[in-house]
Tab-separated table of C-alpha atoms in Angstrom:
chain	number	residue	atom	x	y	z
J	19	UNK	CA	47.070	153.669	-81.451
J	20	UNK	CA	44.749	150.377	-81.521
J	21	UNK	CA	46.270	147.821	-78.985
J	22	UNK	CA	44.810	144.132	-78.932
J	23	UNK	CA	43.957	142.883	-75.758
J	24	UNK	CA	46.909	140.509	-74.239
J	25	UNK	CA	44.401	137.864	-73.728
J	26	UNK	CA	43.155	138.200	-77.309
J	27	UNK	CA	46.922	137.798	-78.625
J	28	UNK	CA	47.371	134.655	-76.767
J	29	UNK	CA	44.150	133.207	-77.686
J	30	UNK	CA	45.353	133.814	-81.713
J	31	UNK	CA	49.204	132.637	-81.183
J	32	UNK	CA	49.502	130.675	-78.012
J	33	UNK	CA	53.448	130.476	-76.945
J	34	UNK	CA	54.507	130.466	-80.889
J	35	UNK	CA	58.096	130.464	-81.415
J	36	UNK	CA	59.130	134.390	-82.009
J	37	UNK	CA	61.137	133.285	-85.179
J	38	UNK	CA	58.257	131.185	-86.427
J	39	UNK	CA	55.970	134.514	-86.288
J	40	UNK	CA	58.675	136.341	-88.050
J	41	UNK	CA	58.013	133.759	-90.672
J	42	UNK	CA	54.594	134.391	-90.758
J	43	UNK	CA	54.939	138.465	-91.101
J	44	UNK	CA	57.194	137.747	-94.277
J	45	UNK	CA	54.188	136.086	-95.736
J	46	UNK	CA	55.943	132.327	-95.917
J	47	UNK	CA	53.540	130.851	-94.644
J	48	UNK	CA	50.003	130.690	-96.089
J	49	UNK	CA	46.286	129.951	-95.522
J	50	UNK	CA	45.445	126.604	-97.619
J	51	UNK	CA	49.390	125.784	-97.397
J	52	UNK	CA	49.995	122.132	-96.154
J	53	UNK	CA	52.106	122.075	-92.971
J	54	UNK	CA	53.728	119.681	-90.980
J	55	UNK	CA	54.603	120.464	-87.070
J	56	UNK	CA	57.431	117.505	-86.713
J	57	UNK	CA	57.372	117.266	-82.625
J	58	UNK	CA	54.516	118.990	-82.240
J	59	UNK	CA	54.106	118.682	-78.665
J	60	UNK	CA	50.191	120.363	-77.740
J	61	UNK	CA	50.404	122.010	-80.526
J	62	UNK	CA	51.742	125.749	-79.394
J	63	UNK	CA	53.327	126.445	-82.756
J	64	UNK	CA	50.305	125.608	-84.723
J	65	UNK	CA	47.324	127.336	-83.039
J	66	UNK	CA	47.276	130.133	-84.711
J	67	UNK	CA	47.680	128.261	-88.713
J	68	UNK	CA	45.047	125.947	-87.537
J	69	UNK	CA	42.786	129.295	-87.256
J	70	UNK	CA	44.338	130.872	-90.451
J	71	UNK	CA	43.176	128.140	-92.928
J	72	UNK	CA	46.194	126.493	-93.105
J	73	UNK	CA	46.061	122.721	-93.721
J	74	UNK	CA	47.709	121.427	-90.713
J	75	UNK	CA	49.394	118.199	-89.715
J	76	UNK	CA	51.625	117.151	-87.004
J	77	UNK	CA	53.700	113.999	-85.904
J	78	UNK	CA	54.871	113.558	-82.076
J	79	UNK	CA	56.539	110.719	-80.393
J	80	UNK	CA	54.116	111.126	-77.526
J	81	UNK	CA	50.418	109.927	-77.896
J	82	UNK	CA	49.670	112.097	-74.968
J	83	UNK	CA	51.171	115.320	-77.172
J	84	UNK	CA	49.080	113.905	-80.136
J	85	UNK	CA	45.904	113.424	-77.843
J	86	UNK	CA	45.714	117.015	-76.911
J	87	UNK	CA	46.789	118.550	-80.538
J	88	UNK	CA	43.573	116.858	-81.746
J	89	UNK	CA	41.398	118.093	-79.181
J	90	UNK	CA	42.776	121.728	-80.016
J	91	UNK	CA	42.183	121.201	-83.694
J	92	UNK	CA	38.401	119.808	-82.944
J	93	UNK	CA	38.134	123.188	-80.893
J	94	UNK	CA	39.638	125.620	-83.254
J	95	UNK	CA	39.719	124.351	-86.837
J	96	UNK	CA	36.710	121.076	-86.474
J	97	UNK	CA	37.469	120.739	-90.325
J	98	UNK	CA	40.855	119.215	-90.121
J	99	UNK	CA	40.662	115.533	-89.785
J	100	UNK	CA	41.875	113.917	-86.383
J	101	UNK	CA	44.266	111.718	-89.074
J	102	UNK	CA	46.157	114.526	-89.714
J	103	UNK	CA	48.073	114.251	-86.436
J	104	UNK	CA	50.037	110.969	-85.327
J	105	UNK	CA	52.284	109.304	-83.250
J	106	UNK	CA	55.317	108.891	-84.723
J	107	UNK	CA	59.076	108.817	-84.801
J	108	UNK	CA	60.431	111.869	-86.637
J	109	UNK	CA	62.982	109.624	-88.797
J	110	UNK	CA	59.768	107.450	-89.697
J	111	UNK	CA	57.153	109.781	-91.028
J	112	UNK	CA	53.898	108.598	-92.291
J	113	UNK	CA	53.447	110.612	-94.917
J	114	UNK	CA	54.072	110.194	-98.409
J	115	UNK	CA	57.147	112.457	-100.334
J	116	UNK	CA	56.917	116.041	-101.291
J	117	UNK	CA	53.573	116.448	-99.222
J	118	UNK	CA	54.373	119.724	-97.462
J	119	UNK	CA	54.853	123.375	-98.268
J	120	UNK	CA	56.073	123.903	-94.674
J	121	UNK	CA	57.424	121.547	-92.202
J	122	UNK	CA	58.608	122.929	-88.710
J	123	UNK	CA	60.816	121.291	-86.592
J	124	UNK	CA	60.935	123.229	-83.246
J	125	UNK	CA	62.953	122.597	-79.989
J	126	UNK	CA	63.177	118.784	-80.962
J	127	UNK	CA	66.695	117.574	-82.940
J	128	UNK	CA	69.061	118.134	-79.838
J	129	UNK	CA	66.647	115.008	-78.315
J	130	UNK	CA	68.092	113.201	-81.292
J	131	UNK	CA	69.927	109.735	-79.821
J	132	UNK	CA	72.833	109.682	-82.191
J	133	UNK	CA	74.487	111.724	-84.993
J	134	UNK	CA	72.559	109.013	-87.278
J	135	UNK	CA	68.986	109.593	-86.161
J	136	UNK	CA	69.689	113.588	-86.178
J	137	UNK	CA	70.692	113.226	-89.810
J	138	UNK	CA	67.916	110.784	-89.964
J	139	UNK	CA	65.038	113.380	-88.774
J	140	UNK	CA	66.503	116.220	-91.107
J	141	UNK	CA	66.632	113.925	-94.027
J	142	UNK	CA	62.883	113.043	-93.337
J	143	UNK	CA	61.781	116.188	-92.978
J	144	UNK	CA	63.086	117.070	-96.330
J	145	UNK	CA	61.672	114.124	-97.923
J	146	UNK	CA	58.165	115.158	-97.207
J	147	UNK	CA	58.727	119.063	-98.268
J	148	UNK	CA	57.572	119.638	-101.273
J	149	UNK	CA	59.950	121.335	-103.935
J	150	UNK	CA	60.444	125.340	-103.415
J	151	UNK	CA	59.174	124.556	-100.041
J	152	UNK	CA	60.344	125.873	-96.070
J	153	UNK	CA	61.941	123.818	-93.714
J	154	UNK	CA	62.104	126.029	-90.358
J	155	UNK	CA	63.918	124.481	-87.725
J	156	UNK	CA	64.663	125.456	-84.246
J	157	UNK	CA	67.302	123.723	-81.537
J	158	UNK	CA	70.129	123.849	-79.185
J	159	UNK	CA	73.794	124.062	-80.817
J	160	UNK	CA	77.410	124.647	-79.588
J	161	UNK	CA	77.472	127.600	-81.332
J	162	UNK	CA	78.562	130.852	-79.526
J	163	UNK	CA	79.756	128.371	-76.349
J	164	UNK	CA	82.702	126.627	-78.301
J	165	UNK	CA	84.737	125.179	-75.056
J	166	UNK	CA	82.104	126.211	-72.664
J	167	UNK	CA	79.718	123.338	-72.409
J	168	UNK	CA	80.621	119.926	-70.551
J	169	UNK	CA	81.311	117.360	-73.340
J	170	UNK	CA	80.456	113.660	-72.444
J	171	UNK	CA	81.273	111.903	-75.673
J	172	UNK	CA	81.002	112.884	-79.544
J	173	UNK	CA	78.274	115.523	-79.894
J	174	UNK	CA	76.378	114.675	-76.886
J	175	UNK	CA	77.285	117.217	-73.933
J	176	UNK	CA	75.650	117.859	-70.165
J	177	UNK	CA	73.347	120.821	-70.173
J	178	UNK	CA	73.701	123.010	-67.286
J	179	UNK	CA	69.985	121.881	-65.916
J	180	UNK	CA	71.227	117.917	-66.385
J	181	UNK	CA	70.110	116.426	-69.338
J	182	UNK	CA	72.517	115.077	-71.878
J	183	UNK	CA	71.893	116.861	-75.516
J	184	UNK	CA	72.993	115.958	-78.978
J	185	UNK	CA	74.628	119.397	-80.257
J	186	UNK	CA	75.105	119.992	-83.928
J	187	UNK	CA	77.696	123.019	-84.958
J	188	UNK	CA	77.525	125.443	-87.636
J	189	UNK	CA	79.902	123.157	-89.544
J	190	UNK	CA	77.516	120.262	-89.461
J	191	UNK	CA	74.840	122.259	-90.396
J	192	UNK	CA	76.558	123.581	-93.501
J	193	UNK	CA	77.472	119.799	-94.592
J	194	UNK	CA	73.517	119.164	-94.032
J	195	UNK	CA	72.784	122.029	-96.127
J	196	UNK	CA	75.330	120.424	-99.086
J	197	UNK	CA	73.804	117.176	-99.053
J	198	UNK	CA	70.294	118.421	-99.560
J	199	UNK	CA	71.257	121.177	-101.975
J	200	UNK	CA	69.257	123.445	-99.371
J	201	UNK	CA	69.300	127.392	-99.996
J	202	UNK	CA	69.168	129.334	-96.811
J	203	UNK	CA	66.453	131.638	-96.892
J	204	UNK	CA	67.940	133.421	-93.735
J	205	UNK	CA	71.340	133.407	-91.766
J	206	UNK	CA	71.768	131.066	-88.944
J	207	UNK	CA	70.358	133.061	-85.942
J	208	UNK	CA	71.456	131.845	-82.420
J	209	UNK	CA	70.501	133.328	-78.850
J	210	UNK	CA	72.277	132.457	-76.069
J	211	UNK	CA	70.356	131.871	-73.222
J	212	UNK	CA	72.038	132.680	-69.590
J	213	UNK	CA	75.467	131.480	-71.201
J	214	UNK	CA	74.368	127.984	-70.548
J	215	UNK	CA	72.890	127.312	-74.277
J	216	UNK	CA	72.124	128.143	-77.376
J	217	UNK	CA	69.224	127.681	-79.541
J	218	UNK	CA	69.806	128.202	-83.257
J	219	UNK	CA	67.545	129.200	-85.751
J	220	UNK	CA	67.435	127.545	-89.230
J	221	UNK	CA	65.575	128.401	-92.263
J	222	UNK	CA	65.981	126.523	-95.607
J	223	UNK	CA	64.189	126.125	-99.022
J	224	UNK	CA	64.036	122.938	-100.984
J	225	UNK	CA	64.932	123.454	-104.832
J	226	UNK	CA	62.414	123.485	-106.770
J	227	UNK	CA	61.441	120.532	-109.242
J	228	UNK	CA	63.388	121.311	-113.088
J	229	UNK	CA	60.130	118.978	-114.458
């Protein structure tokens, strides 16, 4: 059996989210698609996409992170304009409506400042997603840990490693789906980490346009 060296795999895929890798294997992210990584950080989830001919964009509240992502893009995909990567709060994205075939938001939503901020981010991600497009989000929730977390106020919980996070539950996710008219492409998948936090993967499709 042929084995690709681990160094080659790391160069191709970086530290890509394993559930996002699953979407690649299922063919839901293709060359030529316009893809936004909302909360892109230094670009770990888009390293492969840049090399595979995906038209990648990124947004992050950190100017330092965006500078690192621009540097990564200049090395791996020099034809991608630096202006594709912007400093922005995710509830106010500087992109046109219905622009992207795929929108990613990994390990970001639990940092929302309020329930309104959380919903505002989701609605903004949905606004820039094309009809028929895919939203992939992974974030910490209370699913599987109901009654086991230290509640601070409302949907805010103190995590075992110290910070206070905003944690949605399956009911809130279902309500968002209904309000957006979203169709699940995958069942909700939640991983419990040391019984201290739960990471839920949410993959949904925006209804195609009727016109």
